[in-house]
């Protein structure tokens, strides 16, 4: 019992951090309507700022400098990432916060590296004895500070003119403007307050958790669980739920030290905490309801356009010819990058179906791809089942897993679904991929050479292109054929009755149901198709790289793919092609690294910044913007040209 009390009270430190980040999420949502998944990254940025300043100056000056930095960061995020998208869809605003998250993570990695930094402690040291056990005093300080902060925010937003104005603007922007309330100014102040709140706990609690580019940003996942219990409005419930989640995580860690706890090669089973967070979020959605508090928006919001493909065979044939020639002519390193890009195109195609066509914000497509890759690897290594049965089994497993995940889409949708799939992706990575039994542990899991009927079709096939080096273009030809077939499949889905039903569901589920569309079956079809495509992508990655690892299918890579798919054009097949070329380790990043010396981390930084700029300037993505430009030119063209364009459609 003493140990249980000890670990429960130790969990107050992590719980206070989770609650503090959750309070920042609530503040930002109340002011701007953005579910800011970068709030944990804001805490990380403040922690690093304090660490840097503390090495050259005293604590008081470092705290003031960090406060100024956090305020400036909040202002920049609001003015550059959130305010320009105030009239955009909640999906676009959520994706913009993903861009902020990627940018801050990549910048921190470039400046401070990947190893954890020794965060200086700000709170008083000492020991407090409770029920005979010694507890560090900073845990109680953190818990007390977050409780006081939640109480102060509750009072301020209930009784002050600023709080009432924020509430009025969130319920009806038009009425708030008519009443003389500046919705933009209110949004700015709340976003800055959210950044300051998260940054404060990033400084205070960074000595309790690791100060690196991953740990603090991912604390937003359990914080979102706490916020869901509060329905993004209550500071008190957010504080209480965050503290309880921290206590549960600490007790779970204590349980992992016991002899009865499941083990993985002698060590405690990994990822249990991430799995607990996922279950908490699922429970929160079912207990508190699937929908978030509605907000009165000033203008109608629009999702990216999903134009109907007009011609398929000609561009497909041209792409196949160009890809085949490139696979033969390019040097081996560029050929390898092109093959990886084509595998990445399949992941982007899965986003086209699930997000572009149906509006379901899934962040677990990369995790589904990884699940397929690991099944292929373990079937080959443990059961001797190779291609094609192994590839089929891996793809089917990803399809079933995605289909099961799609069951949650019957109750949640849009940005709420993004929260669920974000937690699911982290849980799959840490509980599944990091487990050496059904994942790869700390190392990679090998995938054997692709062979069929005795023929070597893998990277070491006999035909080596013009330079005679591996990987063989033969593997590239197979990947090219698969990607082309999947691209045609997605294009035909968009042109079919199913595609029209998907767009109707994306636009308005209630209206679609009133029109006789079976919303449930339409969502299930989208999840099955997108999960199948993601599973194929994971299989292609495994055969292309020769192994699969948790890092290859981790949450950072997953967020990067969302950015690449959105920049390319998340509603179009051509956008998926562009997204694959931009993907991590793909052709364009390889060109940057080989020719300009720009590493992959720089690519993620550029991807995060480009994603924000793209959402503001080209909301339909590169491919979608080109399509819109063609439509404008067609409207301005003479009548015969317009008639010809109509005939082509």
Coordinates of C-alpha atoms in Angstrom, one line a residue:
X1 CA 0.0 0.0 0.0
X2 CA 2.9 2.4 0.7
X3 CA 4.2 1.8 -2.8
X4 CA 0.8 2.5 -4.3
X5 CA 0.5 5.7 -2.4
X6 CA 4.1 6.7 -3.4
X7 CA 3.5 6.1 -7.1
X8 CA 0.1 7.7 -7.1
X9 CA 1.5 10.9 -5.6
X10 CA 4.5 10.8 -7.9
X11 CA 2.0 10.8 -10.8
X12 CA 0.8 14.3 -9.7
X13 CA 3.8 15.8 -11.5
X14 CA 3.0 14.3 -14.9
X15 CA -0.7 14.8 -14.3
X16 CA -0.1 18.5 -13.7
X17 CA 1.8 18.7 -17.0
X18 CA -1.0 17.0 -18.8
X19 CA -3.6 19.2 -17.1
X20 CA -1.5 22.4 -17.9
X21 CA -1.3 21.4 -21.6
X22 CA -5.0 20.6 -21.6
X23 CA -5.8 24.1 -20.2
X24 CA -3.8 25.5 -23.1
X25 CA -5.9 23.5 -25.5
X26 CA -9.1 24.7 -24.0
X27 CA -8.0 28.4 -24.1
X28 CA -7.0 28.2 -27.7
X29 CA -10.3 26.4 -28.7
X30 CA -12.4 28.9 -26.8
X31 CA -10.8 31.8 -28.6
X32 CA -10.1 30.6 -32.1
X33 CA -12.0 27.3 -32.5
X34 CA -8.8 25.4 -33.3
X35 CA -8.0 22.1 -31.6
X36 CA -4.3 23.0 -31.3
X37 CA -2.4 19.7 -31.3
X38 CA 0.8 21.7 -31.2
X39 CA 0.1 22.8 -27.6
X40 CA 2.6 20.1 -26.3
X41 CA 5.2 21.4 -28.8
X42 CA 4.6 24.9 -27.4
X43 CA 5.5 23.5 -23.9
X44 CA 8.6 21.9 -25.5
X45 CA 9.7 25.2 -27.1
X46 CA 9.3 27.0 -23.8
X47 CA 11.3 24.3 -22.0
X48 CA 14.1 24.6 -24.5
X49 CA 14.1 28.4 -24.3
X50 CA 14.4 28.3 -20.5
X51 CA 17.2 25.7 -20.8
X52 CA 19.1 27.9 -23.2
X53 CA 18.6 31.1 -21.2
X54 CA 19.4 29.4 -17.9
X55 CA 22.8 28.4 -19.1
X56 CA 23.8 32.1 -19.6
X57 CA 21.9 33.9 -16.9
X58 CA 20.0 33.6 -13.6
X59 CA 16.7 32.0 -13.1
X60 CA 14.6 35.2 -12.8
X61 CA 15.9 36.6 -16.0
X62 CA 15.6 33.3 -17.8
X63 CA 11.9 33.0 -16.7
X64 CA 11.2 36.6 -17.9
X65 CA 12.9 35.8 -21.2
X66 CA 11.0 32.6 -21.6
X67 CA 7.7 34.4 -20.9
X68 CA 8.5 36.9 -23.6
X69 CA 9.5 34.1 -26.0
X70 CA 6.2 32.2 -25.3
X71 CA 4.1 35.3 -25.8
X72 CA 5.9 36.0 -29.2
X73 CA 5.4 32.4 -30.2
X74 CA 1.6 32.5 -29.4
X75 CA 1.3 35.8 -31.4
X76 CA 3.1 34.3 -34.4
X77 CA 1.0 31.1 -34.3
X78 CA -2.2 33.1 -34.2
X79 CA -1.3 35.6 -36.9
X80 CA 0.4 33.2 -39.3
X81 CA -1.3 29.9 -38.8
X82 CA -4.8 30.4 -37.2
X83 CA -6.2 33.8 -38.1
X84 CA -5.8 33.4 -41.9
X85 CA -7.9 30.2 -41.7
X86 CA -10.6 31.7 -39.4
X87 CA -13.2 31.1 -42.2
X88 CA -11.8 27.7 -43.2
X89 CA -13.1 24.3 -42.2
X90 CA -12.2 22.9 -38.8
X91 CA -10.3 20.2 -40.7
X92 CA -8.0 22.9 -42.3
X93 CA -7.5 24.6 -39.0
X94 CA -6.6 21.3 -37.3
X95 CA -4.1 20.5 -40.1
X96 CA -2.6 24.0 -39.7
X97 CA -1.8 23.1 -36.0
X98 CA -0.2 19.9 -37.3
X99 CA 2.0 22.2 -39.4
X100 CA 3.0 24.2 -36.3
X101 CA 3.8 20.9 -34.5
X102 CA 6.0 19.7 -37.3
X103 CA 7.8 23.0 -37.6
X104 CA 8.5 23.3 -33.8
X105 CA 9.6 19.6 -33.6
X106 CA 11.9 19.9 -36.6
X107 CA 13.4 23.2 -35.4
X108 CA 14.1 21.8 -31.9
X109 CA 15.8 18.7 -33.4
X110 CA 18.0 20.8 -35.7
X111 CA 19.0 23.1 -32.8
X112 CA 19.3 20.8 -29.9
X113 CA 19.6 17.3 -31.4
X114 CA 17.7 14.2 -30.5
X115 CA 19.2 13.5 -27.0
X116 CA 17.4 14.7 -23.9
X117 CA 18.7 17.9 -22.2
X118 CA 19.1 18.3 -18.4
X119 CA 16.2 20.6 -17.6
X120 CA 16.9 22.9 -14.7
X121 CA 14.5 22.8 -11.8
X122 CA 12.5 25.9 -10.9
X123 CA 10.3 24.7 -8.0
X124 CA 11.6 24.3 -4.4
X125 CA 13.4 21.1 -3.6
X126 CA 12.7 19.0 -0.5
X127 CA 10.7 16.0 0.7
X128 CA 7.2 15.8 2.0
X129 CA 6.1 12.7 3.9
X130 CA 2.6 11.4 3.3
X131 CA 1.4 8.2 5.0
X132 CA 5.0 7.3 5.8
X133 CA 6.4 7.7 2.3
X134 CA 8.7 10.4 1.1
X135 CA 7.4 12.4 -1.9
X136 CA 9.4 15.1 -3.7
X137 CA 7.9 18.5 -2.9
X138 CA 7.8 19.6 -6.6
X139 CA 5.0 17.2 -7.3
X140 CA 2.7 19.0 -4.8
X141 CA 3.9 22.4 -6.1
X142 CA 3.0 21.4 -9.7
X143 CA -0.4 20.0 -8.7
X144 CA -1.2 23.1 -6.6
X145 CA -0.2 25.5 -9.3
X146 CA -2.4 23.8 -12.0
X147 CA -5.4 23.7 -9.6
X148 CA -4.9 27.4 -8.8
X149 CA -4.6 28.2 -12.6
X150 CA -7.8 26.2 -13.4
X151 CA -9.7 28.0 -10.6
X152 CA -8.4 31.4 -11.8
X153 CA -9.4 30.7 -15.4
X154 CA -12.8 29.5 -14.4
X155 CA -13.5 32.6 -12.4
X156 CA -12.0 34.9 -15.1
X157 CA -14.1 33.4 -17.9
X158 CA -17.3 33.3 -15.9
X159 CA -17.3 36.8 -14.3
X160 CA -15.1 39.1 -16.3
X161 CA -16.1 41.1 -19.4
X162 CA -13.2 39.4 -21.4
X163 CA -14.5 35.9 -20.5
X164 CA -18.0 36.8 -21.4
X165 CA -16.9 38.3 -24.7
X166 CA -14.9 35.2 -25.5
X167 CA -18.0 33.1 -24.9
X168 CA -20.2 35.3 -27.0
X169 CA -17.7 35.3 -29.9
X170 CA -17.5 31.5 -29.8
X171 CA -21.3 31.1 -29.9
X172 CA -21.9 33.7 -32.6
X173 CA -19.1 35.6 -34.4
X174 CA -21.7 37.8 -36.2
X175 CA -23.5 38.8 -33.1
X176 CA -20.2 39.5 -31.3
X177 CA -19.1 41.8 -34.1
X178 CA -22.5 43.7 -34.1
X179 CA -22.1 44.1 -30.3
X180 CA -18.7 45.7 -30.8
X181 CA -16.6 42.7 -29.7
X182 CA -13.4 42.1 -31.7
X183 CA -13.4 38.4 -32.5
X184 CA -9.9 38.6 -33.9
X185 CA -8.5 40.3 -30.8
X186 CA -10.2 37.8 -28.5
X187 CA -8.8 34.9 -30.6
X188 CA -5.3 36.4 -30.4
X189 CA -5.4 36.9 -26.6
X190 CA -6.8 33.4 -26.0
X191 CA -4.2 31.8 -28.2
X192 CA -1.4 33.7 -26.5
X193 CA -2.8 32.7 -23.1
X194 CA -2.9 29.1 -24.2
X195 CA 0.7 29.2 -25.3
X196 CA 1.8 30.9 -22.0
X197 CA -0.1 28.3 -20.0
X198 CA 1.4 25.3 -21.9
X199 CA 4.9 27.0 -21.9
X200 CA 4.7 27.6 -18.1
X201 CA 4.2 24.0 -17.4
X202 CA 6.8 23.1 -20.0
X203 CA 9.3 25.0 -17.9
X204 CA 8.0 23.9 -14.5
X205 CA 7.6 20.2 -15.3
X206 CA 10.4 19.6 -17.8
X207 CA 12.6 18.4 -14.9
X208 CA 9.9 15.7 -14.2
X209 CA 9.7 14.4 -17.7
X210 CA 12.4 14.4 -20.5
X211 CA 13.2 17.6 -22.3
X212 CA 13.5 16.4 -25.9
X213 CA 11.7 16.9 -29.2
X214 CA 9.3 14.0 -28.7
X215 CA 8.3 13.5 -25.1
X216 CA 6.7 16.9 -24.4
X217 CA 5.0 17.3 -27.8
X218 CA 3.3 13.9 -27.3
X219 CA 1.9 14.9 -23.9
X220 CA -0.8 16.6 -25.9
X221 CA -2.3 13.1 -26.5
X222 CA -3.3 12.4 -22.9
X223 CA -4.1 16.1 -22.5
X224 CA -6.6 15.8 -25.4
X225 CA -8.2 12.9 -23.4
X226 CA -8.6 15.2 -20.4
X227 CA -10.0 18.0 -22.6
X228 CA -12.5 15.6 -24.2
X229 CA -14.0 14.8 -20.8
X230 CA -14.3 18.6 -20.4
X231 CA -15.9 18.9 -23.9
X232 CA -13.3 21.6 -24.6
X233 CA -15.0 24.1 -22.3
X234 CA -14.5 23.3 -18.6
X235 CA -11.2 24.3 -17.0
X236 CA -12.0 22.4 -13.8
X237 CA -12.8 19.1 -15.4
X238 CA -9.7 19.4 -17.6
X239 CA -7.6 19.9 -14.5
X240 CA -9.1 17.0 -12.6
X241 CA -9.0 14.6 -15.5
X242 CA -5.4 15.5 -16.3
X243 CA -4.3 14.9 -12.8
X244 CA -6.1 11.6 -12.7
X245 CA -4.6 10.5 -16.0
X246 CA -1.1 11.3 -14.6
X247 CA -1.8 9.2 -11.4
X248 CA -3.1 6.3 -13.5
X249 CA 0.0 6.4 -15.7
X250 CA 2.2 6.3 -12.6
X251 CA 0.3 3.4 -11.1
X252 CA 0.6 1.6 -14.3
X253 CA 4.3 2.1 -14.3
X254 CA 4.4 0.7 -10.7
X255 CA 2.4 -2.3 -11.9
X256 CA 5.0 -2.9 -14.7
X257 CA 7.7 -3.4 -12.1
X258 CA 5.8 -6.4 -10.5
X259 CA 6.6 -10.0 -11.3
X260 CA 3.1 -10.7 -12.6
X261 CA 3.2 -8.0 -15.2
X262 CA 3.5 -9.2 -18.9
X263 CA 7.0 -9.0 -20.2
X264 CA 8.8 -8.7 -23.5
X265 CA 12.1 -10.5 -23.5
X266 CA 12.5 -9.9 -19.8
X267 CA 11.5 -6.2 -19.8
X268 CA 8.0 -4.9 -19.0
X269 CA 5.6 -4.9 -22.0
X270 CA 6.1 -1.5 -23.8
X271 CA 3.5 1.0 -24.7
X272 CA 1.0 0.2 -22.0
X273 CA 0.7 3.9 -21.1
X274 CA 0.0 4.8 -24.7
X275 CA -2.6 2.1 -24.8
X276 CA -4.2 3.4 -21.6
X277 CA -4.4 6.9 -23.1
X278 CA -6.1 5.6 -26.2
X279 CA -8.7 3.8 -24.1
X280 CA -9.3 6.9 -22.0
X281 CA -9.9 8.9 -25.1
X282 CA -12.4 6.3 -26.4
X283 CA -14.2 6.3 -23.1
X284 CA -14.3 10.1 -23.0
X285 CA -15.9 10.3 -26.4
X286 CA -18.6 7.7 -25.5
X287 CA -19.2 9.2 -22.0
X288 CA -19.2 12.9 -22.9
X289 CA -20.7 12.6 -26.4
X290 CA -19.2 12.5 -29.9
X291 CA -19.7 16.1 -30.9
X292 CA -17.7 19.2 -29.7
X293 CA -19.5 22.3 -28.7
X294 CA -20.7 24.1 -31.8
X295 CA -19.3 27.5 -32.7
X296 CA -21.1 30.3 -34.5
X297 CA -19.0 31.0 -37.6
X298 CA -19.1 34.2 -39.6
X299 CA -19.1 32.6 -43.0
X300 CA -19.8 29.2 -44.5
X301 CA -16.7 26.9 -44.3
X302 CA -15.5 24.9 -47.3
X303 CA -13.6 21.7 -47.5
X304 CA -11.0 21.3 -50.3
X305 CA -12.6 20.8 -53.7
X306 CA -12.7 17.2 -55.0
X307 CA -12.9 17.5 -58.8
X308 CA -14.1 14.6 -60.9
X309 CA -11.3 13.1 -63.0
X310 CA -12.0 13.6 -66.7
X311 CA -9.3 11.6 -68.4
X312 CA -7.5 8.6 -66.9
X313 CA -5.7 6.5 -69.5
X314 CA -3.6 9.2 -71.1
X315 CA -2.1 10.6 -67.9
X316 CA -1.7 7.1 -66.5
X317 CA 0.2 5.9 -69.6
X318 CA 2.4 8.9 -69.6
X319 CA 3.2 8.5 -65.9
X320 CA 4.0 4.8 -66.4
X321 CA 6.3 5.5 -69.3
X322 CA 8.1 8.4 -67.5
X323 CA 8.5 6.3 -64.3
X324 CA 9.8 3.3 -66.2
X325 CA 12.4 5.3 -68.0
X326 CA 13.5 7.1 -64.8
X327 CA 13.9 3.7 -63.1
X328 CA 16.3 2.5 -65.8
X329 CA 18.2 5.8 -66.3
X330 CA 18.5 7.3 -62.9
X331 CA 21.6 6.4 -60.7
X332 CA 21.0 3.8 -58.0
X333 CA 20.5 6.3 -55.1
X334 CA 17.9 8.3 -57.1
X335 CA 16.3 5.1 -58.2
X336 CA 16.0 3.9 -54.6
X337 CA 14.5 7.3 -53.6
X338 CA 12.0 7.1 -56.5
X339 CA 10.9 3.6 -55.4
X340 CA 10.3 4.9 -51.8
X341 CA 8.4 7.9 -53.2
X342 CA 6.1 5.5 -55.1
X343 CA 5.5 3.5 -52.0
X344 CA 4.7 6.8 -50.2
X345 CA 2.2 7.7 -52.9
X346 CA 0.1 4.8 -51.8
X347 CA -0.1 6.2 -48.3
X348 CA -1.1 9.6 -49.7
X349 CA -3.8 7.8 -51.9
X350 CA -5.3 6.3 -48.7
X351 CA -5.6 9.9 -47.3
X352 CA -7.3 10.9 -50.5
X353 CA -10.0 8.4 -49.9
X354 CA -10.6 8.7 -46.2
X355 CA -10.0 12.4 -45.7
X356 CA -10.3 13.9 -49.2
X357 CA -13.5 12.1 -50.2
X358 CA -15.2 11.4 -46.9
X359 CA -13.8 14.1 -44.6
X360 CA -12.7 11.6 -41.9
X361 CA -9.5 13.0 -40.4
X362 CA -7.5 9.8 -39.8
X363 CA -3.9 10.1 -38.5
X364 CA -3.4 6.3 -38.3
X365 CA -2.9 5.5 -42.0
X366 CA 0.9 5.2 -41.6
X367 CA 0.3 3.0 -38.5
X368 CA -1.9 0.7 -40.7
X369 CA 0.8 0.6 -43.3
X370 CA 3.3 -0.4 -40.6
X371 CA 1.0 -3.1 -39.3
X372 CA 0.9 -4.6 -42.8
X373 CA 4.7 -4.4 -43.1
X374 CA 5.3 -6.1 -39.8
X375 CA 2.8 -8.9 -40.6
X376 CA 4.7 -9.6 -43.9
X377 CA 8.0 -9.6 -42.0
X378 CA 6.9 -12.0 -39.2
X379 CA 5.1 -14.4 -41.6
X380 CA 8.3 -14.7 -43.6
X381 CA 10.7 -15.0 -40.6
X382 CA 8.6 -17.0 -38.2
X383 CA 6.3 -19.1 -40.5
X384 CA 8.3 -19.2 -43.8
X385 CA 5.3 -17.6 -45.7
X386 CA 6.7 -15.4 -48.4
X387 CA 5.3 -13.6 -51.4
X388 CA 2.5 -13.4 -52.5
X389 CA 0.6 -15.0 -49.5
X390 CA 2.5 -12.9 -47.0
X391 CA 1.8 -9.7 -48.8
X392 CA -1.9 -10.6 -49.1
X393 CA -2.1 -11.5 -45.4
X394 CA -0.4 -8.2 -44.4
X395 CA -2.7 -6.1 -46.6
X396 CA -5.8 -7.9 -45.3
X397 CA -4.7 -7.5 -41.7
X398 CA -4.4 -3.7 -42.2
X399 CA -7.8 -3.7 -43.9
X400 CA -9.4 -5.4 -41.0
X401 CA -7.6 -3.2 -38.5
X402 CA -8.7 -0.1 -40.3
X403 CA -12.2 -1.4 -40.7
X404 CA -12.4 -2.0 -36.9
X405 CA -11.1 1.6 -36.3
X406 CA -13.7 2.8 -38.7
X407 CA -16.4 1.6 -36.3
X408 CA -15.5 4.6 -34.1
X409 CA -16.4 6.9 -37.1
X410 CA -20.0 5.9 -36.6
X411 CA -20.1 8.0 -33.4
X412 CA -17.3 10.5 -34.0
X413 CA -16.2 12.4 -37.0
X414 CA -14.1 15.2 -38.3
X415 CA -11.7 16.7 -35.8
X416 CA -13.0 14.4 -33.0
X417 CA -11.9 11.4 -35.0
X418 CA -8.5 13.0 -35.5
X419 CA -8.0 12.9 -31.7
X420 CA -9.0 9.2 -31.6
X421 CA -6.7 8.2 -34.5
X422 CA -3.8 10.3 -33.2
X423 CA -4.0 8.3 -29.9
X424 CA -4.4 5.1 -31.8
X425 CA -1.4 5.8 -33.9
X426 CA 0.8 6.4 -30.9
X427 CA -0.6 3.3 -29.2
X428 CA 0.1 1.1 -32.2
X429 CA 3.6 2.4 -32.5
X430 CA 4.6 2.1 -28.8
X431 CA 2.5 -1.0 -27.9
X432 CA 2.8 -2.8 -31.2
X433 CA 5.8 -1.8 -33.2
X434 CA 8.1 -1.4 -30.2
X435 CA 7.3 -4.9 -29.0
X436 CA 9.9 -7.4 -30.2
X437 CA 7.3 -10.2 -30.2
X438 CA 4.9 -8.8 -32.8
X439 CA 6.9 -5.7 -33.8
X440 CA 10.6 -5.1 -34.0
X441 CA 11.6 -3.8 -30.6
X442 CA 14.6 -1.4 -30.7
X443 CA 15.8 -2.9 -34.0
X444 CA 14.3 -3.5 -37.4
X445 CA 12.5 -6.6 -38.5
X446 CA 13.8 -8.0 -41.8
X447 CA 11.7 -8.5 -44.9
X448 CA 13.0 -11.1 -47.4
X449 CA 13.7 -10.5 -51.0
X450 CA 10.6 -10.4 -53.2
X451 CA 10.5 -13.7 -55.2
X452 CA 7.8 -15.3 -57.3
X453 CA 8.0 -18.8 -58.9
X454 CA 11.7 -18.8 -58.4
X455 CA 12.3 -15.4 -60.0
X456 CA 14.0 -12.7 -58.0
X457 CA 11.9 -9.6 -58.3
X458 CA 13.4 -7.7 -55.4
X459 CA 16.2 -5.0 -55.1
X460 CA 18.9 -7.6 -56.0
X461 CA 17.3 -8.8 -59.3
X462 CA 19.7 -9.5 -62.1
X463 CA 18.7 -6.4 -64.2
X464 CA 20.4 -3.4 -62.5
X465 CA 19.7 -0.5 -64.9
X466 CA 22.2 1.6 -66.7
X467 CA 24.6 1.9 -63.7
X468 CA 24.5 -1.8 -62.8
X469 CA 23.8 -1.1 -59.1
X470 CA 21.0 -2.1 -56.6
X471 CA 18.2 -1.6 -56.2
X472 CA 17.1 -3.3 -59.4
X473 CA 14.6 -1.4 -61.6
X474 CA 12.6 -4.7 -61.6
X475 CA 11.3 -3.9 -58.1
X476 CA 10.6 -0.4 -59.2
X477 CA 8.5 -1.7 -62.2
X478 CA 6.4 -3.7 -59.8
X479 CA 5.9 -0.8 -57.4
X480 CA 5.1 1.4 -60.3
X481 CA 2.4 -1.0 -61.6
X482 CA 0.8 -1.3 -58.2
X483 CA 0.8 2.4 -57.6
X484 CA -0.7 3.0 -61.0
X485 CA -3.4 0.5 -60.4
X486 CA -4.3 2.0 -57.0
X487 CA -4.4 5.5 -58.5
X488 CA -6.8 4.3 -61.2
X489 CA -8.9 2.6 -58.5
X490 CA -9.1 5.8 -56.4
X491 CA -10.0 7.8 -59.6
X492 CA -12.8 5.4 -60.5
X493 CA -14.1 5.6 -56.9
X494 CA -14.4 9.3 -57.2
X495 CA -16.3 8.9 -60.6
X496 CA -18.6 6.2 -59.2
X497 CA -21.9 6.4 -57.3
X498 CA -19.9 5.5 -54.2
X499 CA -17.7 8.5 -54.7
X500 CA -20.7 10.8 -55.0
X501 CA -22.1 9.3 -51.8
X502 CA -18.8 9.9 -50.1
X503 CA -18.8 13.5 -51.0
X504 CA -22.4 13.9 -49.8
X505 CA -21.4 12.4 -46.4
X506 CA -18.4 14.7 -46.3
X507 CA -20.5 17.7 -47.0
X508 CA -23.4 17.0 -44.5
X509 CA -24.1 13.7 -42.9
X510 CA -27.6 14.6 -41.9
X511 CA -28.5 15.8 -45.3
X512 CA -27.0 12.7 -46.9
X513 CA -29.0 10.5 -44.6
X514 CA -32.2 12.5 -45.5
X515 CA -31.4 11.9 -49.2
X516 CA -31.5 8.2 -48.6
X517 CA -27.7 7.6 -48.4
X518 CA -26.6 4.9 -46.0
X519 CA -24.0 6.9 -44.1
X520 CA -22.7 4.0 -42.1
X521 CA -22.0 1.8 -45.1
X522 CA -20.4 4.7 -47.0
X523 CA -18.0 5.3 -44.1
X524 CA -17.2 1.6 -43.7
X525 CA -16.5 1.4 -47.5
X526 CA -14.2 4.4 -47.2
X527 CA -12.3 2.9 -44.3
X528 CA -12.0 -0.5 -46.0
X529 CA -10.7 1.0 -49.2
X530 CA -8.3 3.5 -47.6
X531 CA -7.0 0.8 -45.1
X532 CA -6.4 -1.6 -48.0
X533 CA -4.4 1.0 -49.9
X534 CA -2.4 1.9 -46.7
X535 CA -1.7 -1.9 -46.2
X536 CA -0.4 -2.2 -49.7
X537 CA 1.8 0.8 -49.1
X538 CA 3.3 -0.8 -46.0
X539 CA 4.0 -4.0 -47.9
X540 CA 5.7 -2.0 -50.6
X541 CA 7.8 -0.2 -48.1
X542 CA 8.9 -3.5 -46.5
X543 CA 10.0 -5.1 -49.8
X544 CA 11.7 -1.8 -50.9
X545 CA 13.7 -1.2 -47.7
X546 CA 14.3 -4.8 -46.8
X547 CA 13.1 -4.3 -43.3
X548 CA 10.4 -2.5 -41.2
X549 CA 10.9 -0.6 -38.0
X550 CA 9.0 1.4 -35.4
X551 CA 10.8 4.5 -36.5
X552 CA 9.7 4.2 -40.1
X553 CA 6.1 4.1 -39.2
X554 CA 6.2 6.4 -36.1
X555 CA 3.9 9.3 -35.3
X556 CA 6.4 11.9 -36.6
X557 CA 6.4 10.2 -40.0
X558 CA 2.6 9.9 -39.9
X559 CA 2.2 13.6 -39.2
X560 CA 4.7 14.3 -42.0
X561 CA 2.5 12.3 -44.4
X562 CA -0.5 14.4 -43.5
X563 CA 1.5 17.5 -44.4
X564 CA 2.7 16.0 -47.7
X565 CA -0.7 14.8 -48.7
X566 CA -2.3 18.1 -48.0
X567 CA 0.4 20.1 -49.8
X568 CA 0.1 17.9 -52.8
X569 CA -3.7 18.0 -52.8
X570 CA -5.6 15.7 -50.5
X571 CA -8.6 15.3 -52.8
X572 CA -6.9 14.3 -56.0
X573 CA -4.8 11.4 -57.3
X574 CA -2.3 13.8 -58.8
X575 CA -2.0 15.4 -55.3
X576 CA -1.0 12.0 -53.9
X577 CA 1.7 11.7 -56.6
X578 CA 3.1 15.1 -55.5
X579 CA 2.8 14.1 -51.8
X580 CA 4.7 10.9 -52.4
X581 CA 7.5 12.7 -54.2
X582 CA 7.8 15.0 -51.1
X583 CA 7.6 12.2 -48.6
X584 CA 10.4 11.4 -46.1
X585 CA 13.3 9.7 -47.9
X586 CA 11.5 10.2 -51.2
X587 CA 12.9 11.6 -54.4
X588 CA 12.6 15.4 -53.7
X589 CA 14.1 15.1 -50.1
X590 CA 16.9 13.0 -51.6
X591 CA 17.6 15.6 -54.2
X592 CA 17.8 18.2 -51.5
X593 CA 20.2 16.1 -49.4
X594 CA 22.4 14.9 -52.3
X595 CA 22.6 18.2 -54.1
X596 CA 22.2 20.8 -51.4
X597 CA 23.2 19.0 -48.2
X598 CA 19.7 19.5 -46.6
X599 CA 18.9 16.6 -44.3
X600 CA 15.6 14.9 -43.7
X601 CA 14.9 16.9 -40.6
X602 CA 15.2 20.1 -42.7
X603 CA 12.7 18.5 -45.0
X604 CA 10.2 18.1 -42.1
X605 CA 10.8 21.7 -41.2
X606 CA 10.1 22.8 -44.7
X607 CA 7.1 20.5 -44.8
X608 CA 5.6 22.1 -41.7
X609 CA 6.1 25.7 -42.9
X610 CA 4.9 24.8 -46.4
X611 CA 1.8 23.1 -45.0
X612 CA 0.8 26.3 -43.2
X613 CA 1.5 28.5 -46.2
X614 CA -0.3 26.1 -48.5
X615 CA -3.4 26.1 -46.3
X616 CA -3.5 29.9 -46.4
X617 CA -2.6 30.5 -50.0
X618 CA -3.5 27.3 -51.8
X619 CA -6.2 25.6 -49.7
X620 CA -6.8 23.0 -52.4
X621 CA -3.1 21.9 -52.6
X622 CA -0.8 22.1 -55.5
X623 CA -2.8 19.8 -57.7
X624 CA -6.1 21.3 -56.7
X625 CA -4.9 24.9 -57.3
X626 CA -3.9 23.9 -60.8
X627 CA -7.3 22.5 -61.4
X628 CA -9.0 25.7 -60.1
X629 CA -6.7 27.7 -62.4
X630 CA -7.8 25.6 -65.4
X631 CA -11.5 26.2 -64.5
X632 CA -10.9 30.0 -64.3
X633 CA -9.1 29.9 -67.7
X634 CA -12.0 27.8 -69.2
X635 CA -14.6 30.4 -68.0
X636 CA -12.5 33.2 -69.6
X637 CA -12.0 31.3 -72.9
X638 CA -14.1 31.7 -76.0
X639 CA -17.4 29.8 -76.4
X640 CA -16.0 27.0 -78.7
X641 CA -13.2 26.3 -76.2
X642 CA -15.7 26.1 -73.4
X643 CA -17.9 23.8 -75.4
X644 CA -14.9 21.5 -76.0
X645 CA -14.1 21.5 -72.3
X646 CA -17.6 20.6 -71.4
X647 CA -17.5 17.7 -74.0
X648 CA -14.3 16.4 -72.4
X649 CA -16.0 16.4 -69.0

